[in-house]
Coordinates of C-alpha atoms in Angstrom, one line a residue:
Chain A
X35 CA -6.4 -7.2 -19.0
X36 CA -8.0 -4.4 -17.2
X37 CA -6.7 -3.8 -13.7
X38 CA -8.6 -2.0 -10.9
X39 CA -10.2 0.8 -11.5
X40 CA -11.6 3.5 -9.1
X41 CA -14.1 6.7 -9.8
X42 CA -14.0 9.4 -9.4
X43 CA -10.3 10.1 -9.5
X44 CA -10.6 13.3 -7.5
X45 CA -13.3 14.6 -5.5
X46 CA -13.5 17.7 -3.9
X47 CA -16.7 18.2 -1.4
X48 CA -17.4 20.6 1.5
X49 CA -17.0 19.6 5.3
X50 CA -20.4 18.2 6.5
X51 CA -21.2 16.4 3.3
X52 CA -21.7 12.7 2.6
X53 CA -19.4 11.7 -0.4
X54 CA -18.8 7.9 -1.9
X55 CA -16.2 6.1 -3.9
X56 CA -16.1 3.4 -5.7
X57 CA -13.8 0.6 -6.5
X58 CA -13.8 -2.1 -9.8
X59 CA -11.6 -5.1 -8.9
X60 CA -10.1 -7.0 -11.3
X61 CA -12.5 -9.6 -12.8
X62 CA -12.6 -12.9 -10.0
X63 CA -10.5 -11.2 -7.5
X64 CA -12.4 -12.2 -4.2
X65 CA -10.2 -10.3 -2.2
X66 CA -11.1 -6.5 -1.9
X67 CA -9.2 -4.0 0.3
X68 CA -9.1 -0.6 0.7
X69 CA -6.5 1.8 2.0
X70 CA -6.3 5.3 3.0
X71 CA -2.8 7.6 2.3
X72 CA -2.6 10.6 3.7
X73 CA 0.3 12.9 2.4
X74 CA 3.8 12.1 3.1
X75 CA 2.5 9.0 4.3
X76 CA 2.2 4.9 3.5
X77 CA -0.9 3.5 2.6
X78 CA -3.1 3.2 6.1
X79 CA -5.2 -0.3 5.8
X80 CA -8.7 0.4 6.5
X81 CA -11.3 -2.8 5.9
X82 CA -11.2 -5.6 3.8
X83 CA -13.5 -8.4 1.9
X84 CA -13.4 -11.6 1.2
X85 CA -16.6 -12.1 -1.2
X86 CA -19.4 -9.8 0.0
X87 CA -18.1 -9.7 3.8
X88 CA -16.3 -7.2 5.8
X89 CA -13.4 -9.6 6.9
X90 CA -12.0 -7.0 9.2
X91 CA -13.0 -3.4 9.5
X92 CA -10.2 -2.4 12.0
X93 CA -8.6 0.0 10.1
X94 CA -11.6 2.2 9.7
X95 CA -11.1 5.4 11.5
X96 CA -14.6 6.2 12.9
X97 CA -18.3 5.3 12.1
X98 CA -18.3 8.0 9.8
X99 CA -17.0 5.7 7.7
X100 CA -19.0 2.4 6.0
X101 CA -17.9 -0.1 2.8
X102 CA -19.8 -2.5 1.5
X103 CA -19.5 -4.8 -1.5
X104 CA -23.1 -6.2 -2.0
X105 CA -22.5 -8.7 -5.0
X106 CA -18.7 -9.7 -4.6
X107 CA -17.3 -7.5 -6.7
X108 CA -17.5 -3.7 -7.0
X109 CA -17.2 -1.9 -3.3
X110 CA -18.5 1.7 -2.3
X111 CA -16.4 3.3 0.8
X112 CA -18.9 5.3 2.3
X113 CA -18.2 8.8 4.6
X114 CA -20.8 10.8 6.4
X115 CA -20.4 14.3 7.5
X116 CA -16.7 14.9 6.0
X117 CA -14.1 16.4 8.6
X118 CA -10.9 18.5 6.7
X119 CA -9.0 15.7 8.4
X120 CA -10.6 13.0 6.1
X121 CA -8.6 14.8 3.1
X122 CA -6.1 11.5 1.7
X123 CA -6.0 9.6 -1.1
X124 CA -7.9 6.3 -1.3
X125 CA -6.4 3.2 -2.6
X126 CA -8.5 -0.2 -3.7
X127 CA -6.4 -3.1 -4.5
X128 CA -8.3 -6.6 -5.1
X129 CA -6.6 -10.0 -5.1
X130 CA -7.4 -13.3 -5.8
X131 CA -7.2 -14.8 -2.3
X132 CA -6.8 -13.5 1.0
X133 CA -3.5 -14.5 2.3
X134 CA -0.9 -12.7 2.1
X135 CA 0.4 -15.0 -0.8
X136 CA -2.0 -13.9 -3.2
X137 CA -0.1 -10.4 -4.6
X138 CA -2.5 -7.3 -4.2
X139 CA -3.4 -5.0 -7.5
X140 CA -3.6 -1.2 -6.4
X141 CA -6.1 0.7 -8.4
X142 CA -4.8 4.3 -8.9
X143 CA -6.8 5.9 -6.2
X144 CA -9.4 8.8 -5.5
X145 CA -7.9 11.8 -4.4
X146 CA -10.6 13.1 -1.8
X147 CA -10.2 16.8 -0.9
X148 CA -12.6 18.5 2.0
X149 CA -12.6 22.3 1.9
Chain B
X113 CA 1.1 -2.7 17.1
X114 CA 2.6 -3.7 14.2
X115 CA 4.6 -1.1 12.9
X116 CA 7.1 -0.3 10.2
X117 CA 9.9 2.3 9.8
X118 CA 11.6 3.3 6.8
X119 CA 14.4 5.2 7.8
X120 CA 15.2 7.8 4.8
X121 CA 12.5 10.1 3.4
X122 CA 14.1 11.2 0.5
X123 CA 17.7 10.0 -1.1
X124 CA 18.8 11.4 -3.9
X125 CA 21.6 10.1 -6.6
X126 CA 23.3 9.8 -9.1
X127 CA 23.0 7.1 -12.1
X128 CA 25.4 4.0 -12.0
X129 CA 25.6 4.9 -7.8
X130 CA 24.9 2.0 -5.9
X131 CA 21.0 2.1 -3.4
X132 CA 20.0 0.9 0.1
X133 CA 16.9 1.9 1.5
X134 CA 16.2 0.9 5.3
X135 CA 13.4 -0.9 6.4
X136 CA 12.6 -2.0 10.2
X137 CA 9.4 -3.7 11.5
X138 CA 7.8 -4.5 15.0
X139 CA 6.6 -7.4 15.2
X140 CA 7.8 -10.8 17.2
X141 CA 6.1 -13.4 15.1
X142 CA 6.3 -14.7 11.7
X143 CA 5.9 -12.1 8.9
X144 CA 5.9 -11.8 5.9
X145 CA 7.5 -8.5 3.9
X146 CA 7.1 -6.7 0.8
X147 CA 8.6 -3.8 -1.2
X148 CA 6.1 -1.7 -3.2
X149 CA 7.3 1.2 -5.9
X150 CA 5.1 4.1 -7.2
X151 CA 6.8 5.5 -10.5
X152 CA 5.3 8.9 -11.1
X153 CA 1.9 8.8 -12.1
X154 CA 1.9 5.4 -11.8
X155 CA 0.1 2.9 -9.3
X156 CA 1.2 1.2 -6.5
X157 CA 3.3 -2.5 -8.0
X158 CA 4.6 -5.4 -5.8
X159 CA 8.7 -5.2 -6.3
X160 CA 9.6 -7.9 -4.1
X161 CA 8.6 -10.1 -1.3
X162 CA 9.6 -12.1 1.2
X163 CA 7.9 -15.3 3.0
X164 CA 10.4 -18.0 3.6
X165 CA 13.6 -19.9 2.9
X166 CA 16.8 -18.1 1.3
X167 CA 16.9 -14.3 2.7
X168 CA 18.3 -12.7 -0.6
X169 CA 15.0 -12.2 -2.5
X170 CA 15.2 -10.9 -6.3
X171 CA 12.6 -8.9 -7.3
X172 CA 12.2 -7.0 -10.8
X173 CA 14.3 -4.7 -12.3
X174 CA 17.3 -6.1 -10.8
X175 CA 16.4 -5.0 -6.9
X176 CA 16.7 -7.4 -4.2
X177 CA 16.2 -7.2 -0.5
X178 CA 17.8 -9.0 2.9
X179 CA 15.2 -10.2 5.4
X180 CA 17.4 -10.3 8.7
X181 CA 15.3 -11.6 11.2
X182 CA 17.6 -10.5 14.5
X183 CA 17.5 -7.3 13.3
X184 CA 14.0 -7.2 12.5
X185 CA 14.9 -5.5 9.0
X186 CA 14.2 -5.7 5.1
X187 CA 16.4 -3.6 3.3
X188 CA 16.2 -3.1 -0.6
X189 CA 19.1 -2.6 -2.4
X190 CA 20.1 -2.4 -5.9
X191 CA 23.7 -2.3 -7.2
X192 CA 23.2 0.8 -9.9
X193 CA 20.3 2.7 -9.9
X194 CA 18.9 4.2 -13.5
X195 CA 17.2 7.2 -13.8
X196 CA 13.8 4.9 -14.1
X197 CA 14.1 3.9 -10.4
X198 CA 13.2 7.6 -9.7
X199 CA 9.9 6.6 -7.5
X200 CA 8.5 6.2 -4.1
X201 CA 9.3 3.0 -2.3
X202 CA 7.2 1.6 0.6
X203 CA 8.1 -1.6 3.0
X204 CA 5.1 -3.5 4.0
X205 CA 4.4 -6.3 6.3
X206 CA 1.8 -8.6 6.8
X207 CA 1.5 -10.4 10.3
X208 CA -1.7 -12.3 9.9
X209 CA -2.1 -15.6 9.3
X210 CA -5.2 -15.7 6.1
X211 CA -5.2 -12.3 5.8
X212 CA -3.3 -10.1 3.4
X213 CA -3.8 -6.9 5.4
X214 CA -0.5 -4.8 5.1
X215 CA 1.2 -2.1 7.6
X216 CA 3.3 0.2 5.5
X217 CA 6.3 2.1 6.2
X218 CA 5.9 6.0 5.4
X219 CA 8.0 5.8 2.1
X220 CA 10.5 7.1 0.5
X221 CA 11.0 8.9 -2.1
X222 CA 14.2 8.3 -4.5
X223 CA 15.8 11.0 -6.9
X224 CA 18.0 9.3 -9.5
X225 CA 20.0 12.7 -11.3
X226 CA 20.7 11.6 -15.3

């Protein structure tokens, strides 16, 4: 079956400007995370949703940055005024449950550059 | 904080050698761990993980991994690597209860020479 699909897969955008990516879970996945990796790096958690709610937002750097998944399923990571620093790759992965017993899917990420 | 350490950046070898890649974790309470690959050009899969009960956990493509809890490690291993293993490997733990949020290690990147 399909797995998790993000768009676009690379997005390059000027520092100052408001850009948004987007995330398809898999189909009845109620668990939605998303994760920032930076080059060189592991995967940096950033917020995740269980249904339509921001179960924890922790992980999100600044309040530049906003997700929201409106209907349950598809999930927009939102970031005002880009800084060079927010240049990373962003990975979805969905799941069908929240714990940790429920193995994650990792879409194939959106390569964000700021210039 | 939770924290994870993956001691080796980049190994490289050679086919038929035999693999151990070093994972350490900070955290006092109950966790549970995970090894992730990345083939090239590939996405992030689950390889193994690591809740409860017998240590030793098998994951695909014959690697397995030894959760030693006084040690606070969770090294993979595999007995002889193929050129196919060539990948990026990241440890991952997850330290809440009803939550599947994970703290990964940096990676590391493995080079299997034909």
């Amino acid at each position: 079956g399909a797995g998790v699909s993000q768009t676009p897969s690379n997005k390059v955008t000027e520092k100052g400007k408001y850009v948004e990516l987007r995330c398809d879970p898999i189909s009845g996945h109620t668990a939605l995370y998303w994760y920032r990796q930076s080059l060189g790096q592991g995967p940096e958690f950033l917020i995740y949703f269980q249904g339509t709610g921001a179960a924890d937002d922790s992980g999100l750097p600044n309040d530049r940055f906003f997700a929201v998944r409106p209907e349950g399923s598809v999930s927009t990571l939102k970031i005002q005024r880009t800084e060079r620093g927010d240049s990373a790759v962003y990975l979805c992965a969905s799941s069908l449950g929240v714990s940790a017993d429920y193995e994650q899917y990792f879409g194939p990420g959106t390569r964000l550059t700021v210039t | 904080a939770q924290s994870v350490s993956q001691h080796n950046h980049h190994v490289i070898l050679s086919e038929a050698a035999s693999l151990e890649l070093g994972c350490n974790y900070s955290y006092g309470g109950t966790v549970n761990l995970f090894w992730y690959v990345q083939y090239p050009g590939q996405h992030l899969q689950l390889l193994l993980k690591y809740f409860s009960g017998d240590p030793l956990v098998k994951g695909i493509k014959g690697f397995e991994a030894e959760f030693i809890k006084s040690k606070f490690s969770f090294n993979l291993r595999k007995p002889s690597v193929q050129w196919s293993d060539t990948a990026e490997y990241f440890c991952a733990v997850n330290a809440q209860e009803n939550t599947g949020k994970l703290i990964f290690g940096q990676g590391t990147t493995l080079q299997v020479k034909p």
